[in-house]
mmCIF file of C-alpha atoms in Angstrom:
data_model
loop_
_atom_site.group_PDB
_atom_site.id
_atom_site.type_symbol
_atom_site.label_atom_id
_atom_site.label_comp_id
_atom_site.label_asym_id
_atom_site.label_seq_id
_atom_site.Cartn_x
_atom_site.Cartn_y
_atom_site.Cartn_z
ATOM 1 C CA MET F 265 0.326 -0.307 0.081
ATOM 2 C CA LEU F 266 1.517 3.636 -1.346
ATOM 3 C CA ILE F 267 0.814 6.244 1.439
ATOM 4 C CA LEU F 268 1.652 9.835 1.482
ATOM 5 C CA GLY F 269 2.471 11.382 4.263
ATOM 6 C CA LEU F 270 1.919 15.453 5.527
ATOM 7 C CA GLU F 271 3.314 16.635 8.892
ATOM 8 C CA THR F 272 2.197 20.751 8.958
ATOM 9 C CA SER F 273 1.921 20.301 12.970
ATOM 10 C CA CYS F 274 4.810 23.384 13.850
ATOM 11 C CA ASP F 275 6.704 24.840 12.091
ATOM 12 C CA GLU F 276 7.991 22.271 9.610
ATOM 13 C CA THR F 277 6.679 20.555 6.675
ATOM 14 C CA GLY F 278 7.180 17.609 5.892
ATOM 15 C CA VAL F 279 5.986 15.068 3.217
ATOM 16 C CA ALA F 280 6.606 11.734 2.298
ATOM 17 C CA LEU F 281 6.179 8.857 0.337
ATOM 18 C CA PHE F 282 6.366 5.511 2.227
ATOM 19 C CA ASP F 283 4.636 1.867 0.334
ATOM 20 C CA THR F 284 4.613 -0.650 3.420
ATOM 21 C CA GLU F 285 5.946 -3.190 0.373
ATOM 22 C CA ARG F 286 9.038 -1.579 -0.981
ATOM 23 C CA GLY F 287 9.887 0.812 2.730
ATOM 24 C CA LEU F 288 10.731 5.335 1.946
ATOM 25 C CA LEU F 289 10.497 5.731 -1.611
ATOM 26 C CA ALA F 290 10.657 9.539 -1.056
ATOM 27 C CA HIS F 291 10.708 12.709 1.495
ATOM 28 C CA ALA F 292 11.263 16.266 1.819
ATOM 29 C CA LEU F 293 11.250 19.118 4.919
ATOM 30 C CA PHE F 294 11.199 22.491 4.627
ATOM 31 C CA SER F 295 11.948 23.784 8.363
ATOM 32 C CA GLN F 296 10.257 26.836 9.072
ATOM 33 C CA VAL F 297 13.144 28.077 11.587
ATOM 34 C CA ASP F 298 14.020 31.375 9.353
ATOM 35 C CA ILE F 299 10.907 32.696 9.480
ATOM 36 C CA HIS F 300 10.393 32.499 13.318
ATOM 37 C CA VAL F 301 14.015 33.178 14.885
ATOM 38 C CA GLU F 302 13.406 36.336 15.016
ATOM 39 C CA TYR F 303 10.473 36.345 17.224
ATOM 40 C CA GLY F 304 12.593 34.263 19.189
ATOM 41 C CA GLY F 305 10.295 31.193 19.010
ATOM 42 C CA VAL F 306 7.686 29.465 16.993
ATOM 43 C CA VAL F 307 4.567 32.539 15.345
ATOM 44 C CA PRO F 308 1.416 30.164 14.610
ATOM 45 C CA GLU F 309 0.177 32.742 12.295
ATOM 46 C CA LEU F 310 2.791 32.788 10.037
ATOM 47 C CA ALA F 311 3.618 28.700 10.665
ATOM 48 C CA SER F 312 0.082 28.596 9.078
ATOM 49 C CA ARG F 313 0.509 30.555 6.370
ATOM 50 C CA ASP F 314 4.054 29.008 5.106
ATOM 51 C CA HIS F 315 2.487 25.605 4.873
ATOM 52 C CA VAL F 316 -0.198 26.939 2.776
ATOM 53 C CA ARG F 317 2.719 28.011 0.271
ATOM 54 C CA LYS F 318 5.015 24.569 0.833
ATOM 55 C CA THR F 319 3.409 21.701 1.091
ATOM 56 C CA LEU F 320 2.115 20.955 -2.052
ATOM 57 C CA PRO F 321 5.597 22.051 -3.701
ATOM 58 C CA LEU F 322 6.964 19.347 -1.563
ATOM 59 C CA ILE F 323 4.392 17.251 -2.191
ATOM 60 C CA GLU F 324 5.358 17.439 -6.520
ATOM 61 C CA GLU F 325 8.594 16.602 -4.784
ATOM 62 C CA VAL F 326 8.178 13.825 -3.262
ATOM 63 C CA ILE F 327 5.848 12.054 -6.239
ATOM 64 C CA ASN F 328 8.670 13.360 -8.422
ATOM 65 C CA ASP F 329 11.808 11.732 -6.718
ATOM 66 C CA ALA F 330 9.856 8.473 -6.252
ATOM 67 C CA GLY F 331 8.912 8.559 -9.914
ATOM 68 C CA ILE F 332 5.383 7.638 -9.289
ATOM 69 C CA THR F 333 2.285 9.345 -11.077
ATOM 70 C CA ALA F 334 -0.852 10.416 -8.310
ATOM 71 C CA ALA F 335 -2.732 7.816 -9.870
ATOM 72 C CA GLU F 336 -0.773 5.260 -7.672
ATOM 73 C CA ILE F 337 -0.933 7.277 -4.821
ATOM 74 C CA GLU F 338 -3.561 4.266 -2.544
ATOM 75 C CA GLY F 339 -4.264 5.990 0.362
ATOM 76 C CA VAL F 340 -3.484 9.896 2.671
ATOM 77 C CA ALA F 341 -2.029 10.261 6.199
ATOM 78 C CA TYR F 342 -1.909 13.425 7.928
ATOM 79 C CA THR F 343 -1.099 14.660 11.753
ATOM 80 C CA ALA F 344 -3.809 15.763 13.224
ATOM 81 C CA GLY F 345 -2.610 16.480 16.323
ATOM 82 C CA PRO F 346 -1.970 17.317 18.777
ATOM 83 C CA GLY F 347 -0.164 20.684 17.475
ATOM 84 C CA LEU F 348 -0.721 24.366 16.055
ATOM 85 C CA VAL F 349 -4.179 24.287 14.942
ATOM 86 C CA GLY F 350 -4.210 26.658 12.055
ATOM 87 C CA ALA F 351 -0.937 24.540 11.086
ATOM 88 C CA LEU F 352 -2.976 21.077 11.879
ATOM 89 C CA MET F 353 -5.846 22.514 9.426
ATOM 90 C CA VAL F 354 -3.798 22.948 6.664
ATOM 91 C CA GLY F 355 -2.183 19.444 6.326
ATOM 92 C CA ALA F 356 -6.027 18.261 7.048
ATOM 93 C CA THR F 357 -7.889 19.469 4.225
ATOM 94 C CA LEU F 358 -5.446 19.749 1.788
ATOM 95 C CA ALA F 359 -4.748 15.932 3.063
ATOM 96 C CA ARG F 360 -8.972 15.146 2.503
ATOM 97 C CA SER F 361 -9.115 17.790 -0.937
ATOM 98 C CA LEU F 362 -6.400 15.430 -2.641
ATOM 99 C CA ALA F 363 -7.514 11.855 -1.068
ATOM 100 C CA TRP F 364 -11.334 13.429 -2.267
ATOM 101 C CA GLY F 365 -9.777 14.158 -6.216
ATOM 102 C CA TRP F 366 -7.989 10.424 -5.806
ATOM 103 C CA GLY F 367 -10.596 8.218 -4.697
ATOM 104 C CA VAL F 368 -8.238 6.925 -1.949
ATOM 105 C CA PRO F 369 -8.698 7.398 2.053
ATOM 106 C CA ALA F 370 -7.404 9.758 4.261
ATOM 107 C CA LEU F 371 -6.619 9.069 7.848
ATOM 108 C CA GLY F 372 -5.607 11.718 10.484
ATOM 109 C CA VAL F 373 -2.529 10.496 12.159
ATOM 110 C CA HIS F 374 -1.002 11.220 16.022
ATOM 111 C CA HIS F 375 2.082 13.567 15.787
ATOM 112 C CA MET F 376 3.311 11.624 19.062
ATOM 113 C CA GLU F 377 3.254 8.015 17.883
ATOM 114 C CA GLY F 378 4.278 9.085 14.728
ATOM 115 C CA HIS F 379 7.199 10.501 17.158
ATOM 116 C CA LEU F 380 7.027 6.627 18.645
ATOM 117 C CA LEU F 381 7.585 4.856 15.632
ATOM 118 C CA ALA F 382 9.769 6.513 14.301
ATOM 119 C CA PRO F 383 12.468 3.960 14.846
ATOM 120 C CA MET F 384 10.369 1.723 13.015
ATOM 121 C CA LEU F 385 11.915 2.958 9.422
ATOM 122 C CA GLU F 386 15.746 2.276 10.036
ATOM 123 C CA GLU F 387 16.674 -1.845 9.661
ATOM 124 C CA GLU F 388 16.660 -2.760 12.810
ATOM 125 C CA ARG F 389 13.802 -2.069 14.900
ATOM 126 C CA PRO F 390 12.592 -2.857 18.276
ATOM 127 C CA ASP F 391 9.928 -5.829 19.190
ATOM 128 C CA PHE F 392 7.197 -4.909 21.391
ATOM 129 C CA PRO F 393 6.335 -4.624 24.248
ATOM 130 C CA PHE F 394 9.347 -1.336 24.641
ATOM 131 C CA ILE F 395 9.398 1.974 26.499
ATOM 132 C CA ALA F 396 9.486 5.235 24.752
ATOM 133 C CA LEU F 397 11.294 8.539 25.111
ATOM 134 C CA LEU F 398 9.532 10.959 23.530
ATOM 135 C CA VAL F 399 10.685 14.043 23.557
ATOM 136 C CA SER F 400 9.818 16.310 21.086
ATOM 137 C CA GLY F 401 8.377 20.024 21.821
ATOM 138 C CA GLY F 402 6.022 20.902 24.799
ATOM 139 C CA HIS F 403 6.528 17.083 25.133
ATOM 140 C CA THR F 404 8.126 15.053 27.545
ATOM 141 C CA GLN F 405 7.200 11.847 27.719
ATOM 142 C CA LEU F 406 7.936 8.206 29.228
ATOM 143 C CA VAL F 407 5.083 5.166 27.639
ATOM 144 C CA ARG F 408 4.875 1.356 26.956
ATOM 145 C CA VAL F 409 4.328 1.146 24.374
ATOM 146 C CA ASP F 410 2.455 -3.538 23.841
ATOM 147 C CA GLY F 411 1.762 -2.437 20.906
ATOM 148 C CA ILE F 412 0.525 0.339 17.285
ATOM 149 C CA GLY F 413 -2.102 1.852 19.538
ATOM 150 C CA ARG F 414 -1.388 -0.210 22.450
ATOM 151 C CA TYR F 415 0.001 3.364 24.706
ATOM 152 C CA ARG F 416 0.079 3.546 28.696
ATOM 153 C CA LEU F 417 1.147 6.728 30.034
ATOM 154 C CA LEU F 418 3.657 6.223 32.762
ATOM 155 C CA GLY F 419 4.657 9.721 32.635
ATOM 156 C CA GLU F 420 5.389 13.576 31.768
ATOM 157 C CA SER F 421 6.564 17.238 32.184
ATOM 158 C CA LEU F 422 4.249 18.639 34.859
ATOM 159 C CA ASP F 423 5.540 21.828 33.740
ATOM 160 C CA ASP F 424 7.962 22.877 31.075
ATOM 161 C CA ALA F 425 8.999 19.617 28.723
ATOM 162 C CA ALA F 426 12.428 18.943 27.660
ATOM 163 C CA GLY F 427 13.037 20.859 24.257
ATOM 164 C CA GLU F 428 11.010 23.980 25.988
ATOM 165 C CA ALA F 429 13.800 24.238 28.678
ATOM 166 C CA PHE F 430 16.348 24.233 26.256
ATOM 167 C CA ASP F 431 14.513 26.827 24.224
ATOM 168 C CA LYS F 432 14.564 28.809 27.062
ATOM 169 C CA THR F 433 18.007 28.793 28.231
ATOM 170 C CA ALA F 434 19.393 29.307 24.566
ATOM 171 C CA LYS F 435 17.648 32.127 24.782
ATOM 172 C CA MET F 436 19.162 33.524 28.621
ATOM 173 C CA LEU F 437 22.714 33.056 26.651
ATOM 174 C CA GLY F 438 22.241 35.130 24.021
ATOM 175 C CA LEU F 439 20.998 31.965 21.261
ATOM 176 C CA PRO F 440 19.078 32.214 18.547
ATOM 177 C CA TYR F 441 16.449 30.286 18.043
ATOM 178 C CA PRO F 442 15.706 26.877 18.227
ATOM 179 C CA GLY F 443 17.749 25.616 21.067
ATOM 180 C CA GLY F 444 18.356 23.057 21.976
ATOM 181 C CA PRO F 445 21.865 22.519 18.732
ATOM 182 C CA HIS F 446 23.047 26.042 20.186
ATOM 183 C CA ILE F 447 23.388 24.972 23.808
ATOM 184 C CA ALA F 448 24.491 21.239 22.446
ATOM 185 C CA ARG F 449 27.325 22.945 20.789
ATOM 186 C CA LEU F 450 28.510 25.253 23.524
ATOM 187 C CA ALA F 451 28.561 22.607 25.758
ATOM 188 C CA GLN F 452 31.047 20.957 23.819
ATOM 189 C CA GLN F 453 33.496 23.390 25.481
ATOM 190 C CA GLY F 454 32.113 23.770 28.933
ATOM 191 C CA GLU F 455 33.716 22.465 31.927
ATOM 192 C CA PRO F 456 32.324 19.367 33.210
ATOM 193 C CA GLY F 457 32.054 20.549 37.176
ATOM 194 C CA ARG F 458 31.850 23.672 37.380
ATOM 195 C CA PHE F 459 28.699 23.868 37.694
ATOM 196 C CA ASP F 460 26.521 22.483 40.025
ATOM 197 C CA PHE F 461 23.095 22.339 38.293
ATOM 198 C CA PRO F 462 19.838 20.298 39.889
ATOM 199 C CA ARG F 463 18.618 17.142 38.674
ATOM 200 C CA PRO F 464 14.678 17.997 39.012
ATOM 201 C CA MET F 465 12.291 15.057 40.819
ATOM 202 C CA VAL F 466 14.645 11.649 40.537
ATOM 203 C CA ASN F 467 15.070 11.974 44.462
ATOM 204 C CA ARG F 468 11.465 10.969 44.429
ATOM 205 C CA PRO F 469 9.177 8.173 43.519
ATOM 206 C CA GLY F 470 7.559 8.273 40.067
ATOM 207 C CA LEU F 471 8.325 8.862 36.478
ATOM 208 C CA ASP F 472 7.224 12.613 35.785
ATOM 209 C CA PHE F 473 9.172 15.301 34.693
ATOM 210 C CA SER F 474 9.505 19.287 35.543
ATOM 211 C CA PHE F 475 12.569 21.185 34.022
ATOM 212 C CA SER F 476 10.624 24.513 35.134
ATOM 213 C CA GLY F 477 13.298 24.592 38.430
ATOM 214 C CA LEU F 478 16.481 23.907 36.426
ATOM 215 C CA LYS F 479 15.617 26.629 34.459
ATOM 216 C CA THR F 480 14.845 29.398 37.126
ATOM 217 C CA PHE F 481 18.711 28.032 38.472
ATOM 218 C CA THR F 482 20.241 28.328 35.036
ATOM 219 C CA LEU F 483 18.968 31.561 35.183
ATOM 220 C CA ASN F 484 19.896 33.178 39.278
ATOM 221 C CA THR F 485 23.527 31.361 37.421
ATOM 222 C CA VAL F 486 23.417 33.632 34.707
ATOM 223 C CA GLU F 487 22.003 36.559 36.659
ATOM 224 C CA ALA F 488 25.527 35.563 39.215
ATOM 225 C CA CYS F 489 27.761 35.438 36.773
ATOM 226 C CA ARG F 490 26.444 39.024 35.384
ATOM 227 C CA GLN F 491 26.848 40.281 39.628
ATOM 228 C CA ASN F 492 31.063 41.103 37.033
ATOM 229 C CA GLY F 493 30.208 41.705 33.810
ATOM 230 C CA GLU F 494 28.711 40.671 30.590
ATOM 231 C CA LEU F 495 29.718 36.610 30.524
ATOM 232 C CA SER F 496 33.017 35.328 28.526
ATOM 233 C CA GLU F 497 32.482 33.058 26.518
ATOM 234 C CA GLN F 498 33.632 30.193 28.895
ATOM 235 C CA GLU F 499 31.230 30.999 31.148
ATOM 236 C CA ARG F 500 28.479 30.373 28.545
ATOM 237 C CA CYS F 501 30.257 27.055 27.627
ATOM 238 C CA ASP F 502 30.149 26.066 31.668
ATOM 239 C CA ILE F 503 26.645 26.782 32.587
ATOM 240 C CA ALA F 504 25.545 25.488 28.953
ATOM 241 C CA ARG F 505 26.894 22.355 30.362
ATOM 242 C CA ALA F 506 26.201 22.151 33.622
ATOM 243 C CA PHE F 507 22.084 22.803 32.088
ATOM 244 C CA GLU F 508 23.212 19.647 29.946
ATOM 245 C CA ASP F 509 24.485 18.004 32.121
ATOM 246 C CA ALA F 510 21.499 18.048 34.476
ATOM 247 C CA VAL F 511 18.341 17.517 31.663
ATOM 248 C CA VAL F 512 20.484 14.555 30.131
ATOM 249 C CA ALA F 513 21.268 13.032 33.904
ATOM 250 C CA THR F 514 17.578 13.789 34.329
ATOM 251 C CA LEU F 515 16.211 11.785 31.252
ATOM 252 C CA VAL F 516 18.338 9.026 31.344
ATOM 253 C CA ILE F 517 17.426 8.246 35.644
ATOM 254 C CA LYS F 518 13.514 8.497 34.770
ATOM 255 C CA CYS F 519 15.206 5.729 32.032
ATOM 256 C CA ARG F 520 16.527 3.226 33.794
ATOM 257 C CA ARG F 521 13.561 3.726 36.409
ATOM 258 C CA ALA F 522 10.930 3.119 33.706
ATOM 259 C CA LEU F 523 12.475 -0.313 32.553
ATOM 260 C CA GLN F 524 13.041 -1.625 35.874
ATOM 261 C CA GLN F 525 9.367 -0.944 37.000
ATOM 262 C CA GLU F 526 7.763 -2.688 33.710
ATOM 263 C CA ASN F 527 10.865 -5.307 33.248
ATOM 264 C CA LEU F 528 11.422 -4.572 29.954
ATOM 265 C CA HIS F 529 14.410 -3.861 28.024
ATOM 266 C CA THR F 530 13.883 -2.191 25.506
ATOM 267 C CA LEU F 531 13.999 1.644 24.932
ATOM 268 C CA VAL F 532 12.961 3.579 22.288
ATOM 269 C CA MET F 533 13.918 7.673 22.294
ATOM 270 C CA ALA F 534 12.759 9.458 19.843
ATOM 271 C CA GLY F 535 11.273 13.586 18.981
ATOM 272 C CA GLY F 536 13.845 16.487 18.126
ATOM 273 C CA VAL F 537 16.202 16.059 21.020
ATOM 274 C CA SER F 538 16.652 12.370 21.200
ATOM 275 C CA ALA F 539 19.305 13.990 18.531
ATOM 276 C CA ASN F 540 21.627 15.812 21.351
ATOM 277 C CA ALA F 541 24.677 13.386 20.823
ATOM 278 C CA ASN F 542 25.899 13.871 24.650
ATOM 279 C CA LEU F 543 21.626 12.360 25.620
ATOM 280 C CA ARG F 544 22.295 9.494 22.771
ATOM 281 C CA ALA F 545 25.710 8.739 24.734
ATOM 282 C CA GLU F 546 24.955 8.894 28.071
ATOM 283 C CA LEU F 547 21.925 6.353 27.879
ATOM 284 C CA LYS F 548 23.530 3.793 25.539
ATOM 285 C CA ARG F 549 26.289 3.870 28.617
ATOM 286 C CA ALA F 550 23.987 3.477 31.538
ATOM 287 C CA LEU F 551 21.229 0.548 30.454
ATOM 288 C CA ALA F 552 24.485 -1.097 29.146
ATOM 289 C CA LYS F 553 24.517 -1.895 32.788
ATOM 290 C CA GLU F 554 20.817 -3.081 32.178
ATOM 291 C CA GLN F 555 21.563 -5.220 29.567
ATOM 292 C CA ALA F 556 19.292 -3.388 27.406
ATOM 293 C CA GLN F 557 19.183 -1.941 24.047
ATOM 294 C CA VAL F 558 18.487 1.795 22.748
ATOM 295 C CA PHE F 559 16.228 2.563 19.492
ATOM 296 C CA TYR F 560 17.026 5.843 17.950
ATOM 297 C CA PRO F 561 15.168 7.373 14.077
ATOM 298 C CA ALA F 562 17.920 8.359 12.003
ATOM 299 C CA PRO F 563 19.434 12.119 13.033
ATOM 300 C CA MET F 564 16.748 13.697 10.385
ATOM 301 C CA PHE F 565 13.979 11.823 11.262
ATOM 302 C CA CYS F 566 14.279 13.376 14.436
ATOM 303 C CA THR F 567 12.958 16.564 14.271
ATOM 304 C CA ASP F 568 9.180 16.460 12.256
ATOM 305 C CA ASN F 569 8.682 15.112 9.341
ATOM 306 C CA GLY F 570 6.381 13.579 6.830
ATOM 307 C CA ALA F 571 8.174 9.503 7.097
ATOM 308 C CA MET F 572 6.816 8.973 10.661
ATOM 309 C CA ILE F 573 3.352 10.181 9.488
ATOM 310 C CA ALA F 574 3.326 7.924 6.269
ATOM 311 C CA TYR F 575 5.057 5.475 8.914
ATOM 312 C CA ALA F 576 2.105 5.587 11.294
ATOM 313 C CA GLY F 577 -0.815 6.156 8.852
ATOM 314 C CA ALA F 578 -0.022 3.191 6.531
ATOM 315 C CA GLN F 579 -0.506 0.669 9.794
ATOM 316 C CA ARG F 580 -3.335 1.844 10.448
ATOM 317 C CA LEU F 581 -4.882 2.235 6.914
ATOM 318 C CA LEU F 582 -3.697 -1.250 6.059
ATOM 319 C CA ALA F 583 -6.220 -1.993 9.606
ATOM 320 C CA GLY F 584 -9.207 -0.994 7.905
ATOM 321 C CA GLN F 585 -8.313 2.221 9.857
ATOM 322 C CA VAL F 586 -10.276 5.278 7.913
ATOM 323 C CA ASP F 587 -11.339 9.211 8.120
ATOM 324 C CA GLY F 588 -14.861 9.898 8.641
ATOM 325 C CA ALA F 589 -16.991 13.315 7.280
ATOM 326 C CA GLU F 590 -16.081 15.329 9.266
ATOM 327 C CA THR F 591 -12.690 17.390 9.226
ATOM 328 C CA ARG F 592 -11.565 17.419 12.836
ATOM 329 C CA VAL F 593 -7.871 18.643 14.094
ATOM 330 C CA ARG F 594 -7.205 18.172 17.082
ATOM 331 C CA PRO F 595 -4.618 20.403 19.182
ATOM 332 C CA ARG F 596 -4.275 18.631 22.984
ATOM 333 C CA TRP F 597 -4.449 14.467 22.029
ATOM 334 C CA PRO F 598 -3.745 12.030 24.303
ATOM 335 C CA MET F 599 -2.755 9.057 22.511
ATOM 336 C CA GLU F 600 -3.775 7.032 25.179
ATOM 337 C CA GLU F 601 -7.382 7.586 23.191
ATOM 338 C CA LEU F 602 -5.882 5.772 20.336
ATOM 339 C CA LEU F 603 -7.116 2.390 18.770
ATOM 340 C CA PRO F 604 -4.818 -0.393 18.763
ATOM 341 C CA VAL F 605 -4.013 -1.585 14.865
ATOM 342 C CA GLU F 606 -5.248 -5.345 15.619
ATOM 343 C CA GLY F 607 -1.865 -7.903 14.338
ATOM 344 C CA ALA F 608 0.220 -5.283 15.997
ATOM 345 C CA ALA F 609 2.122 -6.345 18.984
#
């Protein structure tokens, strides 16, 4: 089954073609970072307008790259939530219009399910059941996954997600949006241990996260250093290192705790923060002690992309799940409400 996938939940326009027999045929991505960087974050109206401009040209691009015709497409999957409502509506209305014109089914896909299943695009894939750490945008979640659509939330961020904390810390240090890659580059030059940042909520039972206190601690450290004048480049690097080490240590501790609690030995990590090299290295080292494996998407599929939506949509369309007559998007959408896919466990 050949599926066209569209991702327009936030500030990246992703399009892909996935074939259930041949795999990923083509994909394309346009990032709006240059549009939003001057505002220090995503402007929803600008994001929606740019999706309108970019989605159709990207669809034409992937069809040409795959060497197929539109008549061969057998279904259209699109991100229906969670995300920015205007951006979601762009993808939903276009996807359903194309599906209607082509006479094929359409299906709205959960954005976080797309991230969770992104490692399935790789040659080496995890087997169910596993623990998933989802660190994307405003989400930081630990989920037990027993199959496609069989999800149990174990813990989540009670305030700022890890990605949001990276963005806000970057702004404190005078770094551009998005903050994660810039913090990581500075941290490479930082002196380990010069600043000792707290690991939030690791001394409490449970698997929830909280990064707002860490953000405040970072701000206090920045202000203390500025009492002697502007931050030096080394101080910026050392603060970035201390912040990144604190986030990484917190995520690693909670992942180990989740695996032990659920008596599992497989972890999947997905979402933009999963591209962080320090986090990958520390997780690999820590989980080796647990005789556990960790799986990631390819770096190009860590951030929002059409390939993950095409894959997730293909699994559900194969199972006979299709949209009804109503076009509906959901800016907030708990994954536990998703229907299971029979035979996918």
